[in-house]
Amino acid sequence: MTGSAVAIRPARLADAPGIAAVHVETWRAAYAGIIGDDYLVGLDPAAQTLTWRRWILASGSGDGVLVAEAGGRQGGEIVGFGSVGRRRSVTLPYAGEVYTLYVTVDWQGRGLGRRLLGGLFERLVKAGCESAFLWVLSENPSRFFYEAQAGRPVAKRQEPFNGVLLDETAYAWPDLTGWLAAQTQSSDPPRSPG
Ligand SMILES: CC(C)(COP(=O)(O)OP(=O)(O)OC[C@H]1O[C@@H](n2cnc3c(N)ncnc32)[C@H](O)[C@@H]1OP(=O)(O)O)[C@@H](O)C(=O)NCCC(=O)NCCS
């Protein structure tokens, strides 16, 4: 199945176990060697399901969770998700914040990350947020995905996590409407001559 056959849609409560499964799998794959093995081994899908149920229940107009769902109408498989909302601190001058964005390993590289990011940005713009940022571990090669999506590195910090200090980089998009318009143009079919 190609990435274009995957639906991007707002999360429902019933998606929480699928989101939790992707969360645990991608954390173990992406953060091995960065975050301690004890923490990654201890990640519990049942506990994550409860956390994601709470996030989905708390979703309002300006924040929320999107999923990428592969498969048919009988209930597909959650293969990616992202969450977004208003910035959690005022240290950076961007109104919205992408809290999470993960695509399961088997589905990476098929355009789902970009589509989820676009869906999250659309949600922010509808809520009146014209700019956004996110924090990513500086050691995580996925940060180059954000550079490929025209994110600009704007800040660095160290965050305590599981007993160590982790280096993080913030990427920002100062003009979400412009970013979304550029995506639409690049996905328009080429015009036939004449
Ligand atoms: C980062 C992530 C969300 C990207 O999603 P994806 O579905 O794999 O990415 P896409 O297929 O949408 O890629 C879109 C573009 O970004 C590029 N890209 C993707 N990952 C990249 C990387 N690590 N480095 C450089 N470019 C990258 C792709 O080549 C593609 O470019 P193109 O338009 O020229 O073809 C996904 O790989 C992931 O979940 N990784 C592990 C978890 C993680 O670290 N998440 C981020 C936490 S902040």
PDB file of C-alpha atoms and ligand atoms in Angstrom:
ATOM      1  CA  MET A   1       0.000   0.000   0.000  1.00  0.00           C
ATOM      2  CA  THR A   2       1.318   3.454  -0.834  1.00  0.00           C
ATOM      3  CA  GLY A   3       1.344   6.350   1.616  1.00  0.00           C
ATOM      4  CA  SER A   4      -1.399   8.120  -0.385  1.00  0.00           C
ATOM      5  CA  ALA A   5      -3.843   5.303   0.519  1.00  0.00           C
ATOM      6  CA  VAL A   6      -3.463   6.175   4.197  1.00  0.00           C
ATOM      7  CA  ALA A   7      -6.045   8.505   5.763  1.00  0.00           C
ATOM      8  CA  ILE A   8      -4.986  11.395   7.988  1.00  0.00           C
ATOM      9  CA  ARG A   9      -7.829  12.210  10.400  1.00  0.00           C
ATOM     10  CA  PRO A  10      -8.528  13.448  13.937  1.00  0.00           C
ATOM     11  CA  ALA A  11      -8.009  10.763  16.571  1.00  0.00           C
ATOM     12  CA  ARG A  12     -10.972   9.029  18.232  1.00  0.00           C
ATOM     13  CA  LEU A  13     -10.925   7.466  21.678  1.00  0.00           C
ATOM     14  CA  ALA A  14     -10.816   3.989  20.123  1.00  0.00           C
ATOM     15  CA  ASP A  15      -7.487   4.913  18.490  1.00  0.00           C
ATOM     16  CA  ALA A  16      -5.681   5.226  21.831  1.00  0.00           C
ATOM     17  CA  PRO A  17      -4.275   1.638  21.881  1.00  0.00           C
ATOM     18  CA  GLY A  18      -3.029   1.983  18.288  1.00  0.00           C
ATOM     19  CA  ILE A  19      -1.402   5.331  19.039  1.00  0.00           C
ATOM     20  CA  ALA A  20       0.207   3.862  22.160  1.00  0.00           C
ATOM     21  CA  ALA A  21       1.609   0.935  20.156  1.00  0.00           C
ATOM     22  CA  VAL A  22       3.191   3.311  17.613  1.00  0.00           C
ATOM     23  CA  HIS A  23       4.458   5.503  20.445  1.00  0.00           C
ATOM     24  CA  VAL A  24       6.246   2.614  22.181  1.00  0.00           C
ATOM     25  CA  GLU A  25       7.631   1.124  18.956  1.00  0.00           C
ATOM     26  CA  THR A  26       8.978   4.393  17.564  1.00  0.00           C
ATOM     27  CA  TRP A  27      10.477   5.511  20.871  1.00  0.00           C
ATOM     28  CA  ARG A  28      12.375   2.223  21.157  1.00  0.00           C
ATOM     29  CA  ALA A  29      13.609   2.491  17.551  1.00  0.00           C
ATOM     30  CA  ALA A  30      14.422   6.208  17.496  1.00  0.00           C
ATOM     31  CA  TYR A  31      15.834   6.730  20.967  1.00  0.00           C
ATOM     32  CA  ALA A  32      17.951   3.590  21.521  1.00  0.00           C
ATOM     33  CA  GLY A  33      21.389   4.799  22.593  1.00  0.00           C
ATOM     34  CA  ILE A  34      20.027   8.267  23.415  1.00  0.00           C
ATOM     35  CA  ILE A  35      17.540   7.515  26.211  1.00  0.00           C
ATOM     36  CA  GLY A  36      18.450   4.762  28.702  1.00  0.00           C
ATOM     37  CA  ASP A  37      17.473   1.179  27.801  1.00  0.00           C
ATOM     38  CA  ASP A  38      15.793   0.798  31.200  1.00  0.00           C
ATOM     39  CA  TYR A  39      13.332   3.548  30.320  1.00  0.00           C
ATOM     40  CA  LEU A  40      12.673   2.258  26.788  1.00  0.00           C
ATOM     41  CA  VAL A  41      12.202  -1.355  27.934  1.00  0.00           C
ATOM     42  CA  GLY A  42       9.847  -0.150  30.660  1.00  0.00           C
ATOM     43  CA  LEU A  43       7.544   1.728  28.275  1.00  0.00           C
ATOM     44  CA  ASP A  44       4.129   0.227  28.839  1.00  0.00           C
ATOM     45  CA  PRO A  45       1.545   0.254  26.023  1.00  0.00           C
ATOM     46  CA  ALA A  46      -1.329   0.029  28.560  1.00  0.00           C
ATOM     47  CA  ALA A  47      -0.094   3.095  30.450  1.00  0.00           C
ATOM     48  CA  GLN A  48       0.471   4.959  27.176  1.00  0.00           C
ATOM     49  CA  THR A  49      -3.067   4.064  26.106  1.00  0.00           C
ATOM     50  CA  LEU A  50      -4.441   5.804  29.196  1.00  0.00           C
ATOM     51  CA  THR A  51      -2.273   8.855  28.524  1.00  0.00           C
ATOM     52  CA  TRP A  52      -3.448   9.078  24.917  1.00  0.00           C
ATOM     53  CA  ARG A  53      -7.083   8.605  25.929  1.00  0.00           C
ATOM     54  CA  ARG A  54      -6.678  11.659  28.162  1.00  0.00           C
ATOM     55  CA  TRP A  55      -5.073  13.689  25.346  1.00  0.00           C
ATOM     56  CA  ILE A  56      -7.842  12.775  22.893  1.00  0.00           C
ATOM     57  CA  LEU A  57     -10.552  13.593  25.440  1.00  0.00           C
ATOM     58  CA  ALA A  58      -8.945  16.963  26.163  1.00  0.00           C
ATOM     59  CA  SER A  59      -8.643  17.937  22.492  1.00  0.00           C
ATOM     60  CA  GLY A  60     -10.224  21.285  21.731  1.00  0.00           C
ATOM     61  CA  SER A  61     -10.395  23.451  18.631  1.00  0.00           C
ATOM     62  CA  GLY A  62      -6.826  24.685  18.890  1.00  0.00           C
ATOM     63  CA  ASP A  63      -5.149  21.479  19.877  1.00  0.00           C
ATOM     64  CA  GLY A  64      -5.536  17.801  19.327  1.00  0.00           C
ATOM     65  CA  VAL A  65      -4.250  14.544  17.990  1.00  0.00           C
ATOM     66  CA  LEU A  66      -4.193  13.382  14.367  1.00  0.00           C
ATOM     67  CA  VAL A  67      -3.663   9.802  13.239  1.00  0.00           C
ATOM     68  CA  ALA A  68      -2.518   8.167  10.018  1.00  0.00           C
ATOM     69  CA  GLU A  69      -4.731   5.141   9.438  1.00  0.00           C
ATOM     70  CA  ALA A  70      -3.921   2.440   6.908  1.00  0.00           C
ATOM     71  CA  GLY A  71      -6.551  -0.082   5.855  1.00  0.00           C
ATOM     72  CA  GLY A  72     -10.207  -0.327   5.098  1.00  0.00           C
ATOM     73  CA  ARG A  73     -13.470   0.798   6.596  1.00  0.00           C
ATOM     74  CA  GLN A  74     -13.594  -2.148   8.976  1.00  0.00           C
ATOM     75  CA  GLY A  75     -11.110  -0.379  11.208  1.00  0.00           C
ATOM     76  CA  GLY A  76      -7.641   0.228   9.923  1.00  0.00           C
ATOM     77  CA  GLU A  77      -4.258   0.156  11.563  1.00  0.00           C
ATOM     78  CA  ILE A  78      -2.809   3.263  13.172  1.00  0.00           C
ATOM     79  CA  VAL A  79       0.604   3.760  11.530  1.00  0.00           C
ATOM     80  CA  GLY A  80       1.420   7.289  12.670  1.00  0.00           C
ATOM     81  CA  PHE A  81       0.196  10.143  14.820  1.00  0.00           C
ATOM     82  CA  GLY A  82       0.967  13.702  15.825  1.00  0.00           C
ATOM     83  CA  SER A  83      -0.268  16.138  18.427  1.00  0.00           C
ATOM     84  CA  VAL A  84      -0.342  19.885  18.518  1.00  0.00           C
ATOM     85  CA  GLY A  85      -1.560  22.841  20.537  1.00  0.00           C
ATOM     86  CA  ARG A  86      -0.730  26.275  21.791  1.00  0.00           C
ATOM     87  CA  ARG A  87       2.847  26.733  22.968  1.00  0.00           C
ATOM     88  CA  ARG A  88       3.464  25.376  26.443  1.00  0.00           C
ATOM     89  CA  SER A  89       5.900  28.109  27.436  1.00  0.00           C
ATOM     90  CA  VAL A  90       6.510  31.656  26.248  1.00  0.00           C
ATOM     91  CA  THR A  91      10.274  31.314  25.804  1.00  0.00           C
ATOM     92  CA  LEU A  92       9.958  31.233  22.005  1.00  0.00           C
ATOM     93  CA  PRO A  93       7.868  33.705  19.971  1.00  0.00           C
ATOM     94  CA  TYR A  94       5.765  31.155  18.048  1.00  0.00           C
ATOM     95  CA  ALA A  95       2.101  30.653  18.892  1.00  0.00           C
ATOM     96  CA  GLY A  96       1.702  26.935  18.252  1.00  0.00           C
ATOM     97  CA  GLU A  97       3.728  23.908  19.259  1.00  0.00           C
ATOM     98  CA  VAL A  98       3.978  20.437  17.739  1.00  0.00           C
ATOM     99  CA  TYR A  99       4.162  18.155  20.759  1.00  0.00           C
ATOM    100  CA  THR A 100       4.658  14.790  19.016  1.00  0.00           C
ATOM    101  CA  LEU A 101       5.039  13.356  15.512  1.00  0.00           C
ATOM    102  CA  TYR A 102       5.739   9.676  14.925  1.00  0.00           C
ATOM    103  CA  VAL A 103       5.390   7.291  11.993  1.00  0.00           C
ATOM    104  CA  THR A 104       5.840   3.575  12.581  1.00  0.00           C
ATOM    105  CA  VAL A 105       9.107   2.200  11.198  1.00  0.00           C
ATOM    106  CA  ASP A 106       7.519   0.168   8.373  1.00  0.00           C
ATOM    107  CA  TRP A 107       5.713   3.255   7.081  1.00  0.00           C
ATOM    108  CA  GLN A 108       8.508   5.807   7.292  1.00  0.00           C
ATOM    109  CA  GLY A 109       9.668   7.428   4.074  1.00  0.00           C
ATOM    110  CA  ARG A 110       6.249   7.296   2.340  1.00  0.00           C
ATOM    111  CA  GLY A 111       5.179  10.877   2.903  1.00  0.00           C
ATOM    112  CA  LEU A 112       3.080  10.329   6.033  1.00  0.00           C
ATOM    113  CA  GLY A 113       5.260  12.483   8.280  1.00  0.00           C
ATOM    114  CA  ARG A 114       4.864  15.421   5.920  1.00  0.00           C
ATOM    115  CA  ARG A 115       1.081  14.883   5.618  1.00  0.00           C
ATOM    116  CA  LEU A 116       0.680  14.650   9.399  1.00  0.00           C
ATOM    117  CA  LEU A 117       2.768  17.796   9.879  1.00  0.00           C
ATOM    118  CA  GLY A 118       0.580  19.592   7.316  1.00  0.00           C
ATOM    119  CA  GLY A 119      -2.575  18.427   9.117  1.00  0.00           C
ATOM    120  CA  LEU A 120      -1.227  19.661  12.434  1.00  0.00           C
ATOM    121  CA  PHE A 121      -0.296  23.036  10.923  1.00  0.00           C
ATOM    122  CA  GLU A 122      -3.777  23.349   9.376  1.00  0.00           C
ATOM    123  CA  ARG A 123      -5.280  22.755  12.780  1.00  0.00           C
ATOM    124  CA  LEU A 124      -3.118  25.466  14.311  1.00  0.00           C
ATOM    125  CA  VAL A 125      -3.973  27.995  11.598  1.00  0.00           C
ATOM    126  CA  LYS A 126      -7.709  27.319  12.081  1.00  0.00           C
ATOM    127  CA  ALA A 127      -7.191  28.079  15.774  1.00  0.00           C
ATOM    128  CA  GLY A 128      -5.509  31.385  14.948  1.00  0.00           C
ATOM    129  CA  CYS A 129      -1.881  30.305  15.377  1.00  0.00           C
ATOM    130  CA  GLU A 130       0.138  31.571  12.415  1.00  0.00           C
ATOM    131  CA  SER A 131       3.484  30.188  13.576  1.00  0.00           C
ATOM    132  CA  ALA A 132       4.758  27.057  15.292  1.00  0.00           C
ATOM    133  CA  PHE A 133       7.805  25.319  16.669  1.00  0.00           C
ATOM    134  CA  LEU A 134       8.807  21.989  18.170  1.00  0.00           C
ATOM    135  CA  TRP A 135      11.625  20.534  20.219  1.00  0.00           C
ATOM    136  CA  VAL A 136      13.561  17.531  18.908  1.00  0.00           C
ATOM    137  CA  LEU A 137      16.493  15.665  20.425  1.00  0.00           C
ATOM    138  CA  SER A 138      19.631  17.071  18.778  1.00  0.00           C
ATOM    139  CA  GLU A 139      21.033  13.552  18.387  1.00  0.00           C
ATOM    140  CA  ASN A 140      17.883  12.331  16.617  1.00  0.00           C
ATOM    141  CA  PRO A 141      18.484  12.141  12.847  1.00  0.00           C
ATOM    142  CA  SER A 142      14.775  12.842  12.408  1.00  0.00           C
ATOM    143  CA  ARG A 143      15.597  16.485  12.978  1.00  0.00           C
ATOM    144  CA  PHE A 144      16.759  16.569   9.358  1.00  0.00           C
ATOM    145  CA  PHE A 145      13.191  15.707   8.402  1.00  0.00           C
ATOM    146  CA  TYR A 146      12.174  19.037   9.938  1.00  0.00           C
ATOM    147  CA  GLU A 147      14.902  20.817   7.990  1.00  0.00           C
ATOM    148  CA  ALA A 148      13.560  19.116   4.837  1.00  0.00           C
ATOM    149  CA  GLN A 149      10.165  20.600   5.787  1.00  0.00           C
ATOM    150  CA  ALA A 150      11.679  24.122   5.875  1.00  0.00           C
ATOM    151  CA  GLY A 151      11.867  24.239   9.672  1.00  0.00           C
ATOM    152  CA  ARG A 152      14.521  26.658  10.889  1.00  0.00           C
ATOM    153  CA  PRO A 153      16.679  25.783  13.905  1.00  0.00           C
ATOM    154  CA  VAL A 154      16.023  28.650  16.322  1.00  0.00           C
ATOM    155  CA  ALA A 155      17.096  27.540  19.816  1.00  0.00           C
ATOM    156  CA  LYS A 156      18.866  24.902  21.848  1.00  0.00           C
ATOM    157  CA  ARG A 157      18.351  23.723  25.417  1.00  0.00           C
ATOM    158  CA  GLN A 158      19.235  20.930  27.790  1.00  0.00           C
ATOM    159  CA  GLU A 159      16.385  19.016  29.396  1.00  0.00           C
ATOM    160  CA  PRO A 160      16.676  16.556  32.300  1.00  0.00           C
ATOM    161  CA  PHE A 161      15.165  13.191  31.368  1.00  0.00           C
ATOM    162  CA  ASN A 162      15.516   9.815  33.087  1.00  0.00           C
ATOM    163  CA  GLY A 163      18.540  10.973  35.081  1.00  0.00           C
ATOM    164  CA  VAL A 164      20.516  12.585  32.238  1.00  0.00           C
ATOM    165  CA  LEU A 165      20.610  15.932  30.465  1.00  0.00           C
ATOM    166  CA  LEU A 166      19.466  15.706  26.846  1.00  0.00           C
ATOM    167  CA  ASP A 167      20.393  18.259  24.176  1.00  0.00           C
ATOM    168  CA  GLU A 168      17.386  19.496  22.240  1.00  0.00           C
ATOM    169  CA  THR A 169      16.995  21.764  19.207  1.00  0.00           C
ATOM    170  CA  ALA A 170      13.916  23.848  18.443  1.00  0.00           C
ATOM    171  CA  TYR A 171      12.723  24.111  14.849  1.00  0.00           C
ATOM    172  CA  ALA A 172      10.317  26.866  13.893  1.00  0.00           C
ATOM    173  CA  TRP A 173       7.942  27.777  11.084  1.00  0.00           C
ATOM    174  CA  PRO A 174       7.148  31.528  11.302  1.00  0.00           C
ATOM    175  CA  ASP A 175       4.509  31.474   8.529  1.00  0.00           C
ATOM    176  CA  LEU A 176       2.258  28.403   8.591  1.00  0.00           C
ATOM    177  CA  THR A 177      -0.175  29.771   5.997  1.00  0.00           C
ATOM    178  CA  GLY A 178       2.705  30.312   3.573  1.00  0.00           C
ATOM    179  CA  TRP A 179       4.039  26.813   4.282  1.00  0.00           C
ATOM    180  CA  LEU A 180       0.625  25.256   3.637  1.00  0.00           C
ATOM    181  CA  ALA A 181       0.208  27.220   0.385  1.00  0.00           C
ATOM    182  CA  ALA A 182       3.627  26.035  -0.813  1.00  0.00           C
ATOM    183  CA  GLN A 183       2.614  22.410  -0.089  1.00  0.00           C
ATOM    184  CA  THR A 184      -0.604  22.795  -2.097  1.00  0.00           C
ATOM    185  CA  GLN A 185       1.288  24.247  -5.061  1.00  0.00           C
ATOM    186  CA  SER A 186       3.909  21.507  -5.053  1.00  0.00           C
ATOM    187  CA  SER A 187       1.212  18.787  -4.991  1.00  0.00           C
ATOM    188  CA  ASP A 188      -0.912  20.363  -7.784  1.00  0.00           C
ATOM    189  CA  PRO A 189      -0.930  18.203 -10.926  1.00  0.00           C
ATOM    190  CA  PRO A 190       1.149  19.714 -13.756  1.00  0.00           C
ATOM    191  CA  ARG A 191      -0.942  21.681 -16.254  1.00  0.00           C
ATOM    192  CA  SER A 192      -1.176  20.277 -19.728  1.00  0.00           C
ATOM    193  CA  PRO A 193       0.233  22.584 -22.425  1.00  0.00           C
ATOM    194  CA  GLY A 194      -2.282  24.794 -24.238  1.00  0.00           C
TER     195      GLY A 194
HETATM  196  C1  LIG B   1      10.540  11.897  11.485  1.00  0.00           C
HETATM  197  C2  LIG B   1       9.341  11.203  10.888  1.00  0.00           C
HETATM  198  C3  LIG B   1       8.063  11.701  11.586  1.00  0.00           C
HETATM  199  C4  LIG B   1       9.256  11.541   9.384  1.00  0.00           C
HETATM  200  O1  LIG B   1       8.131  10.889   8.833  1.00  0.00           O
HETATM  201  P1  LIG B   1       8.260  10.073   7.443  1.00  0.00           P
HETATM  202  O2  LIG B   1       6.903   9.614   7.093  1.00  0.00           O
HETATM  203  O3  LIG B   1       9.324   9.064   7.589  1.00  0.00           O
HETATM  204  O4  LIG B   1       8.775  11.227   6.458  1.00  0.00           O
HETATM  205  P2  LIG B   1       8.215  11.563   4.991  1.00  0.00           P
HETATM  206  O5  LIG B   1       8.200  10.317   4.186  1.00  0.00           O
HETATM  207  O6  LIG B   1       6.955  12.331   5.100  1.00  0.00           O
HETATM  208  O7  LIG B   1       9.371  12.517   4.455  1.00  0.00           O
HETATM  209  C5  LIG B   1       9.112  13.760   3.841  1.00  0.00           C
HETATM  210  C6  LIG B   1      10.412  14.301   3.301  1.00  0.00           C
HETATM  211  O8  LIG B   1      11.358  14.453   4.376  1.00  0.00           O
HETATM  212  C7  LIG B   1      12.544  13.705   4.085  1.00  0.00           C
HETATM  213  N1  LIG B   1      13.017  13.052   5.311  1.00  0.00           N
HETATM  214  C8  LIG B   1      12.346  12.186   6.089  1.00  0.00           C
HETATM  215  N2  LIG B   1      13.123  11.797   7.124  1.00  0.00           N
HETATM  216  C9  LIG B   1      14.317  12.420   6.945  1.00  0.00           C
HETATM  217  C10 LIG B   1      15.533  12.408   7.671  1.00  0.00           C
HETATM  218  N3  LIG B   1      15.675  11.694   8.788  1.00  0.00           N
HETATM  219  N4  LIG B   1      16.545  13.187   7.202  1.00  0.00           N
HETATM  220  C11 LIG B   1      16.401  13.941   6.089  1.00  0.00           C
HETATM  221  N5  LIG B   1      15.270  13.977   5.353  1.00  0.00           N
HETATM  222  C12 LIG B   1      14.238  13.233   5.781  1.00  0.00           C
HETATM  223  C13 LIG B   1      12.113  12.663   3.089  1.00  0.00           C
HETATM  224  O9  LIG B   1      13.202  12.235   2.308  1.00  0.00           O
HETATM  225  C14 LIG B   1      11.083  13.395   2.275  1.00  0.00           C
HETATM  226  O10 LIG B   1      11.745  14.231   1.342  1.00  0.00           O
HETATM  227  P3  LIG B   1      11.217  14.410  -0.182  1.00  0.00           P
HETATM  228  O11 LIG B   1       9.987  15.233  -0.049  1.00  0.00           O
HETATM  229  O12 LIG B   1      12.308  15.123  -0.856  1.00  0.00           O
HETATM  230  O13 LIG B   1      10.910  13.047  -0.693  1.00  0.00           O
HETATM  231  C15 LIG B   1       9.441   9.661  11.019  1.00  0.00           C
HETATM  232  O14 LIG B   1      10.543   9.210  10.268  1.00  0.00           O
HETATM  233  C16 LIG B   1       9.580   9.196  12.448  1.00  0.00           C
HETATM  234  O15 LIG B   1       8.577   9.019  13.122  1.00  0.00           O
HETATM  235  N6  LIG B   1      10.829   8.944  12.899  1.00  0.00           N
HETATM  236  C17 LIG B   1      11.110   8.333  14.181  1.00  0.00           C
HETATM  237  C18 LIG B   1      10.518   9.024  15.343  1.00  0.00           C
HETATM  238  C19 LIG B   1      10.983  10.446  15.541  1.00  0.00           C
HETATM  239  O16 LIG B   1      12.141  10.668  15.771  1.00  0.00           O
HETATM  240  N7  LIG B   1      10.024  11.387  15.473  1.00  0.00           N
HETATM  241  C20 LIG B   1      10.296  12.792  15.680  1.00  0.00           C
HETATM  242  C21 LIG B   1      10.146  13.116  17.125  1.00  0.00           C
HETATM  243  S1  LIG B   1      10.281  14.855  17.401  1.00  0.00           S
END
